[in-house]
Coordinates of C-alpha atoms in Angstrom, one line a residue:
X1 CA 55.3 -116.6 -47.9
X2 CA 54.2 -119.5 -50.7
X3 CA 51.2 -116.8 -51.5
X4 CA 53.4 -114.2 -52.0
X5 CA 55.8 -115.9 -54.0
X6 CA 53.2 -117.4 -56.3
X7 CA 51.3 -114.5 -56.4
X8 CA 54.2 -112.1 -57.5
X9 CA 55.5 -114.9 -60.1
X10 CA 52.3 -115.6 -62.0
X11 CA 52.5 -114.4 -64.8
X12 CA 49.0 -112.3 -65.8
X13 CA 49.7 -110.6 -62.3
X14 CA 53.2 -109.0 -62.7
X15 CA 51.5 -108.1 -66.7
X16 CA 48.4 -106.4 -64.5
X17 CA 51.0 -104.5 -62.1
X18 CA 52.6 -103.0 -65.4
X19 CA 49.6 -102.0 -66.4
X20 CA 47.8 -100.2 -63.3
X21 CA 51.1 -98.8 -62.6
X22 CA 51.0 -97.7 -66.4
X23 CA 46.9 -96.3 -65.3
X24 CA 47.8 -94.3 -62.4
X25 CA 50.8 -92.5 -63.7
X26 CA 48.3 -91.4 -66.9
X27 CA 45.5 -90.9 -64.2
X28 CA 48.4 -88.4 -62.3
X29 CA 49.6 -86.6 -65.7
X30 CA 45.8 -85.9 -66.0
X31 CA 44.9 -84.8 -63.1
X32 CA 48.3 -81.8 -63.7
X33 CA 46.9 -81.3 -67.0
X34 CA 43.3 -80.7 -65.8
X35 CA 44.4 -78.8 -62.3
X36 CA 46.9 -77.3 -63.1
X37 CA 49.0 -78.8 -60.4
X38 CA 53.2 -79.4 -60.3
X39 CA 54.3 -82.9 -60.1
X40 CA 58.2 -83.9 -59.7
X41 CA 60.1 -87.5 -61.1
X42 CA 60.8 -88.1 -58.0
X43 CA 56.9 -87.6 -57.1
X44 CA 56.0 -90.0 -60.0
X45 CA 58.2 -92.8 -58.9
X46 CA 57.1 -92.3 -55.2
X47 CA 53.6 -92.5 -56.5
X48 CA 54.2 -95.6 -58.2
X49 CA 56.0 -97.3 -55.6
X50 CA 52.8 -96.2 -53.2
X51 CA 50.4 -98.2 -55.7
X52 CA 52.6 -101.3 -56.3
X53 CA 52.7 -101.7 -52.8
X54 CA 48.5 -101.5 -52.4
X55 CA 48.3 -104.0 -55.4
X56 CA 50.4 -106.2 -54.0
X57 CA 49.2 -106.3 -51.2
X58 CA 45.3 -106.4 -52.3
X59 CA 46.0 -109.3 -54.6
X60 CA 47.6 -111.2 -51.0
X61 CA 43.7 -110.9 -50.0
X62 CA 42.6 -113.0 -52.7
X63 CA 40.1 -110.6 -54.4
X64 CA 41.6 -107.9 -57.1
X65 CA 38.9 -105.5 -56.2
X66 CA 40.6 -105.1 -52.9
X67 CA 43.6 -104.5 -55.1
X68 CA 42.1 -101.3 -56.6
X69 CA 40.6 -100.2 -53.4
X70 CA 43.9 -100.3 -52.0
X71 CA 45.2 -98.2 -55.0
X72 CA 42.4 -95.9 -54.8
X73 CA 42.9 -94.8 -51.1
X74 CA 46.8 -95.0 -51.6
X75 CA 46.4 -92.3 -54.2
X76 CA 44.0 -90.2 -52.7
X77 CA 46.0 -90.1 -49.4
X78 CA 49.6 -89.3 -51.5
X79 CA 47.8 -86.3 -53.5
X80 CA 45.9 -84.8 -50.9
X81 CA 49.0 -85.2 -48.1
X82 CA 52.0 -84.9 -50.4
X83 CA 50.8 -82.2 -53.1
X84 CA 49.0 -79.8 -50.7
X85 CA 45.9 -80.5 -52.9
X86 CA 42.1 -79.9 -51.8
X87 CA 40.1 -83.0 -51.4
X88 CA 37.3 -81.5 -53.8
X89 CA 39.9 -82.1 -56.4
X90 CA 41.0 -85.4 -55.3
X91 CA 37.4 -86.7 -54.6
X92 CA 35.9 -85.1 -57.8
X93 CA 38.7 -86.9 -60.2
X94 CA 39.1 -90.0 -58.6
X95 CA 35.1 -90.0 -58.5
X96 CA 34.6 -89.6 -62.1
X97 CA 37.6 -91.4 -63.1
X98 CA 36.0 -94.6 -61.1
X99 CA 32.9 -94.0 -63.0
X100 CA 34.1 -93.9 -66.9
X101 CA 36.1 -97.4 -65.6
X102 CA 33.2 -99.1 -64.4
X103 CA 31.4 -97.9 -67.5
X104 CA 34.5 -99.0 -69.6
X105 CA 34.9 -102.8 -67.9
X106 CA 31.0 -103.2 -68.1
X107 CA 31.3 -102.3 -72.0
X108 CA 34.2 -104.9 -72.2
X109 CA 32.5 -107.5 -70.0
X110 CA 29.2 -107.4 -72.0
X111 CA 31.1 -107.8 -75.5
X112 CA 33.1 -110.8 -73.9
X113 CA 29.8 -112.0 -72.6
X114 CA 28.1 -112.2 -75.9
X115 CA 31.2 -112.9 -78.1
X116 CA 32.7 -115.6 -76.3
X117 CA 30.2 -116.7 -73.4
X118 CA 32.9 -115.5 -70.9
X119 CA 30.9 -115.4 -67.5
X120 CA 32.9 -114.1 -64.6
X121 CA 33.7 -110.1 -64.2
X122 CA 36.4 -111.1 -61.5
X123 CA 38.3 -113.1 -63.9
X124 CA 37.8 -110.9 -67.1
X125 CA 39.6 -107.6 -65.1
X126 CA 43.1 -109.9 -64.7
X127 CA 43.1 -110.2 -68.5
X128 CA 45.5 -107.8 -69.8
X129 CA 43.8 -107.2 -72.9
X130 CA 41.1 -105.8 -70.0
X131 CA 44.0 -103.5 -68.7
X132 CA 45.0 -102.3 -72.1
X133 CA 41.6 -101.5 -73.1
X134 CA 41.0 -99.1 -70.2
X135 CA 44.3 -97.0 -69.9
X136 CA 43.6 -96.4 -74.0
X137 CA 39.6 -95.9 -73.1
X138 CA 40.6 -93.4 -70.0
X139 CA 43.5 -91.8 -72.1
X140 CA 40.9 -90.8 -74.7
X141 CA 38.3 -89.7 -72.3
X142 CA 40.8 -87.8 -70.4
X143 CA 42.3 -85.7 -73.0
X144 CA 38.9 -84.9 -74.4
X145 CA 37.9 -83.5 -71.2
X146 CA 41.6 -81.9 -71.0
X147 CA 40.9 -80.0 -74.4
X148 CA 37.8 -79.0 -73.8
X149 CA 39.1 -77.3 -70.4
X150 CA 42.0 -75.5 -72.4
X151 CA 40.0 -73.7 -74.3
X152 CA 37.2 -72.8 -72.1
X153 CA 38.5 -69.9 -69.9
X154 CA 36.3 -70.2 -67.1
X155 CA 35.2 -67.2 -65.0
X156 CA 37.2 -67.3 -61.5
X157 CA 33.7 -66.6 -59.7
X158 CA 32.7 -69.3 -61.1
X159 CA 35.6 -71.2 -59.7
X160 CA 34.9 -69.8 -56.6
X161 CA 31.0 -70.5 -56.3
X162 CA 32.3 -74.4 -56.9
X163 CA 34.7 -74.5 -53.7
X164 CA 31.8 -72.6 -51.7
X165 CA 30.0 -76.3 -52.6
X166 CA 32.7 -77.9 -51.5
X167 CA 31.4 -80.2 -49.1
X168 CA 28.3 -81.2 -50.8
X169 CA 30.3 -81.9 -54.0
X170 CA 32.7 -84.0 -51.3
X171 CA 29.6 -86.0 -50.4
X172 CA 28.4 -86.7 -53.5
X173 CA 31.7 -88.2 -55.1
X174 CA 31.9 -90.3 -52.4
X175 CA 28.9 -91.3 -52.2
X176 CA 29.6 -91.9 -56.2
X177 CA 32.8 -94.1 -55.0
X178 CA 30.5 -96.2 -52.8
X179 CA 28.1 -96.9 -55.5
X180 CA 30.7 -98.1 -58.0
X181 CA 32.7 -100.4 -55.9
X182 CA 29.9 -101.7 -54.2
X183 CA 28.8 -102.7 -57.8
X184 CA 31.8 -103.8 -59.0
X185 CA 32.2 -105.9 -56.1
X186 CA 28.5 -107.4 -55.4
X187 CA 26.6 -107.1 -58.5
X188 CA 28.9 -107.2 -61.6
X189 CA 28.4 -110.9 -62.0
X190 CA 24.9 -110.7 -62.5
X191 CA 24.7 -109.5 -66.2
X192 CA 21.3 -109.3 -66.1
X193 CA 20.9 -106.7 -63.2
X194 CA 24.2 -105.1 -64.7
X195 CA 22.7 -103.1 -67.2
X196 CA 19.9 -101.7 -64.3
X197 CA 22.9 -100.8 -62.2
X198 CA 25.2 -99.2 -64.7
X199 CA 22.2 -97.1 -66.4
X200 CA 20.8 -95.9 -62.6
X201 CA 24.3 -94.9 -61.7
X202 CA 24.9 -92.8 -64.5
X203 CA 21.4 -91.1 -64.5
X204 CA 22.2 -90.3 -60.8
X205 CA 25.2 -89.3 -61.8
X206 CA 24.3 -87.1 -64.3
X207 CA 21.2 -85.9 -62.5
X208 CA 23.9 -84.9 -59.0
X209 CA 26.1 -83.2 -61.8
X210 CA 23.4 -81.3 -62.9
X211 CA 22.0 -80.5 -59.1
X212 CA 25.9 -78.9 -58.4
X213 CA 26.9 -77.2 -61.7
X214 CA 22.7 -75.3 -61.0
X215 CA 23.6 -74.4 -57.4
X216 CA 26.8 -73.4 -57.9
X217 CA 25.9 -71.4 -61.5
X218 CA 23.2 -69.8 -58.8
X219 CA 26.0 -69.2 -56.4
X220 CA 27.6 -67.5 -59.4
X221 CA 24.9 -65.0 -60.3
X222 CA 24.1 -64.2 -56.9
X223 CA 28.1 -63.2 -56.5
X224 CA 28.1 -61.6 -59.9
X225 CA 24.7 -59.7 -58.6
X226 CA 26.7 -58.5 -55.3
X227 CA 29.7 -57.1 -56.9
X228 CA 27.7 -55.2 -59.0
X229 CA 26.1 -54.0 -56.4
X230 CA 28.9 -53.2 -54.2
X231 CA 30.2 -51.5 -57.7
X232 CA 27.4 -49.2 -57.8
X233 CA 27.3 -48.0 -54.2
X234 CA 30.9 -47.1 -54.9
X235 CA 30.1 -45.3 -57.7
X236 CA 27.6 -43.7 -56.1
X237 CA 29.9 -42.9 -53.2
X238 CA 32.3 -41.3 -56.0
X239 CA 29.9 -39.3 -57.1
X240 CA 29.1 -37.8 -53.6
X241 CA 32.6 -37.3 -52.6
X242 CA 33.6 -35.6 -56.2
X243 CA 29.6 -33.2 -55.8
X244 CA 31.0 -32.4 -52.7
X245 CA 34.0 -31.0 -53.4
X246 CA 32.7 -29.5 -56.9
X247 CA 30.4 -27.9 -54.2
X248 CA 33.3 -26.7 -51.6
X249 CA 36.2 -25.6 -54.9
X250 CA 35.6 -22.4 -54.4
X251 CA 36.0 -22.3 -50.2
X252 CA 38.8 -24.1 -50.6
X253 CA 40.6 -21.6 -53.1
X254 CA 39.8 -18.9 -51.2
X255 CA 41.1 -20.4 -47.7
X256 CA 44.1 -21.3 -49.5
X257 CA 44.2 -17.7 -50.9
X258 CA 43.7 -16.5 -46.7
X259 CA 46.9 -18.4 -45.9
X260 CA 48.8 -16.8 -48.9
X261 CA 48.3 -13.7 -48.3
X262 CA 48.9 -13.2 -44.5
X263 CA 52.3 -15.4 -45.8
X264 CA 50.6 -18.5 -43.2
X265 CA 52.8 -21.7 -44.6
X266 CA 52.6 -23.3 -41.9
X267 CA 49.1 -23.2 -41.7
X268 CA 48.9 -23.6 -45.3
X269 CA 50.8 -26.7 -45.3
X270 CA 48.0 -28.1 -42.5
X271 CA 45.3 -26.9 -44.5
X272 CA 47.3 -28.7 -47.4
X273 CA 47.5 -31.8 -45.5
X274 CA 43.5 -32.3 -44.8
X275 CA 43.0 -31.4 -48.9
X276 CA 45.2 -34.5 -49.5
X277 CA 43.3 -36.5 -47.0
X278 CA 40.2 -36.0 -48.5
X279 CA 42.1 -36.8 -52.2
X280 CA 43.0 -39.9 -51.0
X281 CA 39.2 -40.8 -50.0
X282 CA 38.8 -40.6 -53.3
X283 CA 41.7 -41.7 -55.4
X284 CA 41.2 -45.0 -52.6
X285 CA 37.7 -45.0 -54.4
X286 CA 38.8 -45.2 -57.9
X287 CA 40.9 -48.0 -57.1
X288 CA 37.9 -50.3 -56.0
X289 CA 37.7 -50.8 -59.8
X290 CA 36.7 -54.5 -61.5
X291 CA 39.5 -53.9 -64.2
X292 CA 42.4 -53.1 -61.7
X293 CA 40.9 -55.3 -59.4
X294 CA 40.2 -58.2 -62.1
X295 CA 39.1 -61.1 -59.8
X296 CA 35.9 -61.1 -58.8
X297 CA 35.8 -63.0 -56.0
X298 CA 39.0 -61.0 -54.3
X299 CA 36.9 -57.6 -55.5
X300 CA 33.8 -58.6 -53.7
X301 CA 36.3 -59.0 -50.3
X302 CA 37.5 -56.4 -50.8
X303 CA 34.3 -54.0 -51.8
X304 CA 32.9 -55.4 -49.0
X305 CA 35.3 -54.4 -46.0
X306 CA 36.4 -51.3 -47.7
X307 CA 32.8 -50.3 -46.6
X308 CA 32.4 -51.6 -43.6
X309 CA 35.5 -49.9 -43.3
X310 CA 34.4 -46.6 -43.6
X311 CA 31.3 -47.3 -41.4
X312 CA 33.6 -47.0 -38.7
X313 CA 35.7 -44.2 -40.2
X314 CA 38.6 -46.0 -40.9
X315 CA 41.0 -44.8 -44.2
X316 CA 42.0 -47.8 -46.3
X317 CA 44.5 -47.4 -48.6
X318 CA 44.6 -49.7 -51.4
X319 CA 47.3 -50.2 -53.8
X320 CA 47.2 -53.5 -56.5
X321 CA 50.4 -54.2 -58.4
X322 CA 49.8 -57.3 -59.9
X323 CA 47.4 -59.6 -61.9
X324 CA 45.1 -60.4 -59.5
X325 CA 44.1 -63.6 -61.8
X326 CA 47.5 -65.1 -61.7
X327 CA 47.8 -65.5 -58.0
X328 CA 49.9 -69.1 -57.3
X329 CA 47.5 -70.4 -54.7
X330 CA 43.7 -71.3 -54.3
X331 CA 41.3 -68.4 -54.9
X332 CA 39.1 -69.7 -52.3
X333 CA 41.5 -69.9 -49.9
X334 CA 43.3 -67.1 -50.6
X335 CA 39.5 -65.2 -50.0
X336 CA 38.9 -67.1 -47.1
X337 CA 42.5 -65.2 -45.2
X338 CA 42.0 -62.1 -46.3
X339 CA 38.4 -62.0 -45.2
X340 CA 39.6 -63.1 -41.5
X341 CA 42.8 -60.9 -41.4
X342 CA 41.0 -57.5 -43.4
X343 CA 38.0 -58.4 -40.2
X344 CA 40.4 -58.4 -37.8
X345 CA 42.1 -55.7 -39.0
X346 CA 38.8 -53.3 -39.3
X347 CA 38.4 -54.6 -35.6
X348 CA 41.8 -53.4 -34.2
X349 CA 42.0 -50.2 -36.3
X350 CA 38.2 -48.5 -35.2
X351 CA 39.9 -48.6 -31.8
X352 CA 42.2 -46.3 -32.1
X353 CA 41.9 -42.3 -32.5
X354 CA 44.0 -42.4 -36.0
X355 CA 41.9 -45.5 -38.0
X356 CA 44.1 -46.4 -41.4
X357 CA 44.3 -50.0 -42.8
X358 CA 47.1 -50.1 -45.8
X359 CA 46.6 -53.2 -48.3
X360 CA 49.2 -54.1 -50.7
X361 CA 49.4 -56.3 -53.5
X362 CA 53.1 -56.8 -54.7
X363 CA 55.4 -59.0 -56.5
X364 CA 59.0 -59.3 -56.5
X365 CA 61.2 -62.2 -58.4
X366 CA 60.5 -64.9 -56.2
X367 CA 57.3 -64.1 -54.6
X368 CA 53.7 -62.9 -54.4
X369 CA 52.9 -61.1 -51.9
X370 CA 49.6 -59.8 -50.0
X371 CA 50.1 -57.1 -47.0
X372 CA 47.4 -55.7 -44.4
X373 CA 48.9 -53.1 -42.0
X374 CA 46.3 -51.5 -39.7
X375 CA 46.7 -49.3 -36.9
X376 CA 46.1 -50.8 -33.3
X377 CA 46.1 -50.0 -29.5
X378 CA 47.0 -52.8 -27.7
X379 CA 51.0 -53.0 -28.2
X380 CA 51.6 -55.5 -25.5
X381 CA 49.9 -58.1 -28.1
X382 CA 51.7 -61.5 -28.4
X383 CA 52.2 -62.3 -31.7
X384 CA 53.3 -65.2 -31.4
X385 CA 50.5 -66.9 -29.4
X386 CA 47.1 -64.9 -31.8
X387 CA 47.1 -68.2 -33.7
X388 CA 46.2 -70.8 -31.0
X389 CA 42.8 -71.8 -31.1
X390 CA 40.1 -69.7 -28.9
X391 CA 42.8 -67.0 -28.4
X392 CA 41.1 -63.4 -28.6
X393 CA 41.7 -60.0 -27.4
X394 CA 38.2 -59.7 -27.4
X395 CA 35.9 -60.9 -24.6
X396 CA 33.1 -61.9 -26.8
X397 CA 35.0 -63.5 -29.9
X398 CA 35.8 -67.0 -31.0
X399 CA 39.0 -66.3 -31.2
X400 CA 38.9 -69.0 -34.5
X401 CA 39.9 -66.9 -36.9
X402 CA 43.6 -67.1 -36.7
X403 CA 43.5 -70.5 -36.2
X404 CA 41.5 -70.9 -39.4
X405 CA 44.5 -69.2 -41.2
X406 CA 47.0 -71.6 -40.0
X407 CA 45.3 -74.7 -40.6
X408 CA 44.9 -73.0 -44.3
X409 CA 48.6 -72.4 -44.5
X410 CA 49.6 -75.9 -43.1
X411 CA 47.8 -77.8 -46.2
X412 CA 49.6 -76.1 -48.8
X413 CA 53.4 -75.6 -49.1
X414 CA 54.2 -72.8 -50.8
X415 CA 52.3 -70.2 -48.6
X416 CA 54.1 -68.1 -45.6
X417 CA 52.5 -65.4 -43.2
X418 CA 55.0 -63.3 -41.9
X419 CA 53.6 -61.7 -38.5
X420 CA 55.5 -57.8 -37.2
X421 CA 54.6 -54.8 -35.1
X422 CA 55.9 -51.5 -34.8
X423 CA 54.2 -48.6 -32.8
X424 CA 52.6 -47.7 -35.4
X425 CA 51.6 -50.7 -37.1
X426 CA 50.4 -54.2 -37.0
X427 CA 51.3 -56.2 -39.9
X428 CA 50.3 -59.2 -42.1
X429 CA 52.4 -60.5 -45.0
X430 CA 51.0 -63.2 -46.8
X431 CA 53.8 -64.6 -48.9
X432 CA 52.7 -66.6 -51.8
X433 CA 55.8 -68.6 -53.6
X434 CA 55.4 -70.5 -57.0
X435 CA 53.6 -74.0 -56.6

């Protein structure tokens, strides 16, 4: 109790507390800046409470590092946990964050060092001038890197390609955080191996940065590659439809003119019917169209099953009524359902004697919304148990995919998948609500 007490009323610490507290709420009006993320008072003041509590509490251990551990972790777990937010954004911020401070405090250190003789790193980071120093430094950096980003429309691909990474980008920032605290806590009071330390951490850091942004910039033309390629064989596909029926005009008009004349409407109106069929082929074509269809990573999804699709004879009929680039949720993620629920669909529908998959992009006033109806067979399905883990209608599935979805859904808080069946169709509603 005597620690506490004298820890909490000495003066440079409650000065300190100010200022980290002062640091992290900068660090979080950042990180909304730079991702575009939403961010309540109340979630300020709960996040400051969150790091007061791990400073205090590392400074009990006798060792300020531990302080700022504490603070780290705290932070990570109330972003990831209580903003729904992907730990590639988390990691990759709080990553290069760490590394521009330990950069910042060796700059300080070394100017103290040779100015004044002062000696001990552990001592130097509870001066408040130290503090000060750093939010301005970090401030500086971080709106720099904020104005480049605002005016540098990057390409959602591109986006995409970067959460495909997501795990090796994981590993390497923390595998970055490792690095700097292990430094800052083991090697920081040795000036002379400082400047070996600081220099081969920034080389490696530069050197991973350049080893992600070239696979995923790969990734990117690969992807880019593929939709063009899925572009031309529907294109082509266009073209054979529209020779086609250049080719059968004149059969047509004159079986049309057969009914007429013998006064046939209701055959005309079945003859009629399978015209329109065959119009929707391709006006379902025309759709699969990079402007209408303005993200690229949802128009290579969608390219993609529309034929495989019609591999297995199934009509898909495609209707996009909103701005594909302005969707309020992850684009990776957002990929990631529709792949499993457009598969599943494809799946259920080539069953079935009629084969029709509708997809629907709306929006209303509150709302975003994605919907997948396909035709199925088995009615008797359970809708309420397809997304347990292993569960499959199929003997030779995972039965994962479902299961997938959820977990997807469960991380962020503003996405709902409304599940219905009728006798004629299975449904899917993906509602997506503002962030």
């Amino acid at each position: 109790m005597n620690l506490f007490f004298n820890t909490i009323l000495n003066e440079n610490f409650i000065i300190n507390l100010i200022l980290e507290i002062i640091f992290v709420e900068v660090s979080l009006i950042f990180f909304h800046k730079i991702f575009k993320t939403q961010f309540s008072i109340h979630n300020y003041v709960f996040f400051a409470l969150i790091n007061t509590i791990c400073f205090i509490f590392g400074n009990l251990l006798g060792n300020c590092i531990y302080a700022y551990c504490f603070m780290l972790f705290g932070s990570m777990i109330f972003i990831i946990h209580t903003q729904k937010v992907s730990n590639l954004k988390v990691l990759s911020f709080i990553s290069l964050g760490s590394i521009f401070v330990l950069n910042i405090h060796f700059c300080i250190f070394k100017t103290l060092y040779i100015t004044t003789s002062y000696s001990s790193y552990l001592k130097m980071i509870t001066l408040p001038i130290c503090g000060i120093i750093t939010i301005i430094s970090m401030s500086i950096i971080g709106l720099i890197i904020h104005l480049c980003l605002q005016h540098r429309k990057l390409d959602p691909l591109f986006i995409y390609s970067f959460n495909q990474h997501a795990a090796l980008i994981n590993s390497i920032s923390v595998l970055n955080l490792c690095i700097v605290y292990t430094i800052f806590y083991r090697f920081f009071e040795i000036l002379s191996q400082n400047i070996f330390y600081i220099l081969t951490l920034n080389l490696y850091f530069y050197f991973s940065l350049k080893v992600v942004i070239h696979l995923c910039y790969s990734n990117f033309i690969r992807q880019k590659i593929n939709n063009l390629r899925l572009r031309n064989k529907t294109i082509l596909s266009m073209y054979d439809e529209t020779r086609a029926f250049k080719h059968d005009f004149h059969n047509i008009l004159q079986a049309i003119g057969g009914y007429i004349i013998i006064n046939d409407m209701a055959g005309l109106k079945k003859y009629y019917k399978q015209i329109s069929n065959d119009c929707i082929l391709s006006n379902n074509l025309a759709k699969l169209n990079p402007e209408l269809i303005n993200n690229p990573a949802i128009y290579n999804i969608l390219a993609d099953k529309y034929h495989l699709a019609s591999n297995h004879n199934i009509q898909i009929n495609l209707d996009v009524m909103l701005d594909l680039n302005h969707l309020n949720m992850n684009i990776y993620e957002l990929t990631r359902i529709m792949g499993i629920l457009l598969d599943n669909a494809i799946e259920a529908s080539k069953e079935c004697k009629e084969k029709s998959i509708n997809i629907s992009f709306k929006q209303d006033a509150q709302k975003q919304l994605l919907i997948i109806e396909n035709t199925y067979t088995n009615k008797q399905i359970c809708i309420d148990k397809i997304f347990e883990k292993d569960f499959s209608t199929k003997p030779h599935n995972t039965g994962l995919g479902l299961w997938e979805v959820k977990k997807i859904l469960s991380k962020n808080n503003n996405l709902n998948l409304h599940t219905s069946k009728n006798n004629n169709y299975f449904s899917q509603q993906l509602e997506i609500y503002s962030a």
